């Protein structure tokens, strides 16, 4: 069984370690323990049997737009719905915080498409993307009540 909850600063070391697993491949950007600790209220963690096995970060991009970042699942927990639970938890958190649109930059088109995300071109984002994420696709989903498709 997997549960999700808002992270606390004490979760920062394990969140850092989870993210670091996907940094060498270029899938995720590195995050320091200090970065995570200061922004713990923006992270959600997934737990299984009392152990943190996944994380995701909700980062405000603009007043009505947020990014789902740093989605990471421990290798031994992959394929068990942890990523799905984390995405759902981030969507709920984003909606509670008033964001109309949530987006992710990823090579996992099928994963995000199954969750209602559509590929979207965001010119402003293209200018800001790092060399690591330049060739990934932007996947966006309307999550807020009364939100309009852009």
CSV table of C-alpha atoms in Angstrom, one decimal:
chain,number,residue,atom,x,y,z
A,1,UNK,CA,0.0,0.0,0.0
A,2,UNK,CA,1.2,3.5,-1.0
A,3,UNK,CA,0.2,6.7,0.8
A,4,UNK,CA,1.2,10.2,0.0
A,5,UNK,CA,1.7,13.2,2.2
A,6,UNK,CA,3.3,16.7,2.2
A,7,UNK,CA,7.0,16.4,2.9
A,8,UNK,CA,8.7,17.9,5.9
A,9,UNK,CA,12.3,19.3,6.2
A,10,UNK,CA,13.3,16.0,7.8
A,11,UNK,CA,12.5,14.2,4.5
A,12,UNK,CA,15.1,16.3,2.6
A,13,UNK,CA,18.0,13.8,2.7
A,14,UNK,CA,15.9,10.9,1.3
A,15,UNK,CA,14.2,13.2,-1.3
A,16,UNK,CA,17.7,14.3,-2.4
A,17,UNK,CA,18.9,10.7,-2.7
A,18,UNK,CA,15.8,9.7,-4.7
A,19,UNK,CA,16.3,12.6,-7.2
A,20,UNK,CA,20.0,11.9,-7.5
A,21,UNK,CA,19.2,8.4,-8.8
A,22,UNK,CA,17.9,10.1,-12.1
A,23,UNK,CA,20.4,12.9,-12.4
A,24,UNK,CA,23.2,11.0,-14.2
A,25,UNK,CA,20.8,10.0,-17.0
A,26,UNK,CA,19.6,13.6,-17.4
A,27,UNK,CA,16.0,12.7,-16.5
A,28,UNK,CA,16.1,15.0,-13.4
A,29,UNK,CA,18.1,18.1,-12.4
A,30,UNK,CA,20.0,17.9,-9.2
A,31,UNK,CA,18.6,19.4,-6.0
A,32,UNK,CA,20.6,19.9,-2.9
A,33,UNK,CA,19.4,18.8,0.5
A,34,UNK,CA,19.3,22.5,1.5
A,35,UNK,CA,17.1,23.3,-1.5
A,36,UNK,CA,14.7,20.5,-0.6
A,37,UNK,CA,14.6,21.3,3.1
A,38,UNK,CA,13.8,25.0,2.4
A,39,UNK,CA,11.0,24.0,0.0
A,40,UNK,CA,9.7,20.9,1.8
A,41,UNK,CA,6.2,22.4,1.8
A,42,UNK,CA,6.3,22.2,-2.1
A,43,UNK,CA,7.2,18.5,-2.1
A,44,UNK,CA,5.0,15.4,-1.8
A,45,UNK,CA,6.4,12.1,-0.7
A,46,UNK,CA,5.1,8.5,-1.2
A,47,UNK,CA,5.5,6.0,1.6
A,48,UNK,CA,5.2,2.3,1.6
A,49,UNK,CA,5.5,0.3,4.8
A,50,UNK,CA,6.7,3.5,6.6
A,51,UNK,CA,9.5,4.2,4.2
A,52,UNK,CA,9.7,7.1,1.7
A,53,UNK,CA,9.8,5.5,-1.8
A,54,UNK,CA,9.1,8.5,-4.0
A,55,UNK,CA,8.8,12.2,-4.3
A,56,UNK,CA,7.5,15.0,-6.5
A,57,UNK,CA,7.9,18.8,-6.4
A,58,UNK,CA,5.2,21.4,-7.1
A,59,UNK,CA,7.0,24.6,-8.4
A,60,UNK,CA,5.1,27.8,-9.1
A,61,UNK,CA,5.9,29.0,-12.6
A,62,UNK,CA,3.4,31.8,-12.8
A,63,UNK,CA,0.3,32.8,-10.8
A,64,UNK,CA,-2.0,30.3,-12.6
A,65,UNK,CA,0.7,27.9,-13.8
A,66,UNK,CA,2.8,25.3,-11.9
A,67,UNK,CA,5.3,22.7,-12.8
A,68,UNK,CA,5.5,19.1,-11.6
A,69,UNK,CA,9.2,18.6,-11.1
A,70,UNK,CA,11.5,16.0,-9.6
A,71,UNK,CA,9.2,13.0,-9.9
A,72,UNK,CA,11.3,10.2,-8.6
A,73,UNK,CA,10.5,6.6,-7.5
A,74,UNK,CA,12.9,4.2,-5.8
A,75,UNK,CA,13.9,1.4,-8.1
A,76,UNK,CA,12.4,-1.3,-5.9
A,77,UNK,CA,9.1,0.5,-5.8
A,78,UNK,CA,8.7,1.2,-9.6
A,79,UNK,CA,5.8,-0.4,-11.3
A,80,UNK,CA,3.6,-0.3,-8.2
A,81,UNK,CA,1.7,2.9,-8.8
A,82,UNK,CA,3.9,5.1,-6.8
A,83,UNK,CA,4.4,7.6,-9.7
A,84,UNK,CA,0.7,7.6,-10.4
A,85,UNK,CA,-0.1,8.4,-6.7
A,86,UNK,CA,2.5,11.2,-6.6
A,87,UNK,CA,1.2,12.8,-9.8
A,88,UNK,CA,-2.4,12.7,-8.3
A,89,UNK,CA,-1.2,14.2,-5.0
A,90,UNK,CA,0.7,17.0,-6.8
A,91,UNK,CA,-2.5,17.7,-8.9
A,92,UNK,CA,-4.5,17.9,-5.7
A,93,UNK,CA,-2.0,20.2,-4.1
A,94,UNK,CA,-1.8,22.4,-7.1
A,95,UNK,CA,-5.6,22.7,-7.3
A,96,UNK,CA,-5.8,23.6,-3.6
A,97,UNK,CA,-3.2,26.3,-4.1
A,98,UNK,CA,-5.2,27.8,-7.0
A,99,UNK,CA,-3.2,26.8,-10.1
A,100,UNK,CA,-5.3,26.4,-13.3
A,101,UNK,CA,-2.6,24.5,-15.2
A,102,UNK,CA,0.0,22.0,-14.3
A,103,UNK,CA,2.8,21.0,-16.6
A,104,UNK,CA,5.8,18.6,-16.6
A,105,UNK,CA,8.8,18.5,-18.9
A,106,UNK,CA,9.6,14.8,-19.6
A,107,UNK,CA,10.3,12.1,-22.1
A,108,UNK,CA,7.5,10.0,-20.6
A,109,UNK,CA,4.7,10.9,-23.0
A,110,UNK,CA,2.7,7.7,-22.5
A,111,UNK,CA,2.8,8.0,-18.7
A,112,UNK,CA,1.5,11.6,-18.8
A,113,UNK,CA,-1.0,11.0,-21.6
A,114,UNK,CA,-2.7,8.3,-19.5
A,115,UNK,CA,-3.2,10.9,-16.8
A,116,UNK,CA,-4.9,13.4,-19.1
A,117,UNK,CA,-1.8,15.5,-20.0
A,118,UNK,CA,-1.4,16.8,-23.5
A,119,UNK,CA,1.7,17.8,-25.3
A,120,UNK,CA,1.9,21.6,-25.4
A,121,UNK,CA,4.3,24.2,-26.8
A,122,UNK,CA,5.1,26.9,-24.3
A,123,UNK,CA,7.4,29.5,-26.1
A,124,UNK,CA,8.3,31.2,-22.8
A,125,UNK,CA,9.4,27.9,-21.4
A,126,UNK,CA,11.5,27.0,-24.5
A,127,UNK,CA,13.6,30.1,-23.9
A,128,UNK,CA,14.3,29.1,-20.3
A,129,UNK,CA,14.9,25.4,-20.7
A,130,UNK,CA,18.3,24.0,-19.8
A,131,UNK,CA,20.5,21.9,-22.1
A,132,UNK,CA,19.4,18.9,-20.0
A,133,UNK,CA,15.7,19.4,-20.7
A,134,UNK,CA,15.9,21.0,-24.2
A,135,UNK,CA,14.8,17.9,-26.0
A,136,UNK,CA,12.1,16.8,-23.7
A,137,UNK,CA,8.4,17.4,-24.3
A,138,UNK,CA,6.1,19.7,-22.3
A,139,UNK,CA,3.0,17.9,-21.0
A,140,UNK,CA,0.2,20.1,-19.6
A,141,UNK,CA,-3.1,19.5,-17.9
A,142,UNK,CA,-5.9,21.9,-16.8
A,143,UNK,CA,-6.6,21.2,-13.1
A,144,UNK,CA,-8.3,24.3,-11.7
A,145,UNK,CA,-12.0,24.9,-11.8
A,146,UNK,CA,-13.0,27.1,-14.6
A,147,UNK,CA,-9.6,27.0,-16.2
A,148,UNK,CA,-9.3,27.7,-19.9
A,149,UNK,CA,-7.2,25.8,-22.4
A,150,UNK,CA,-4.3,27.9,-23.7
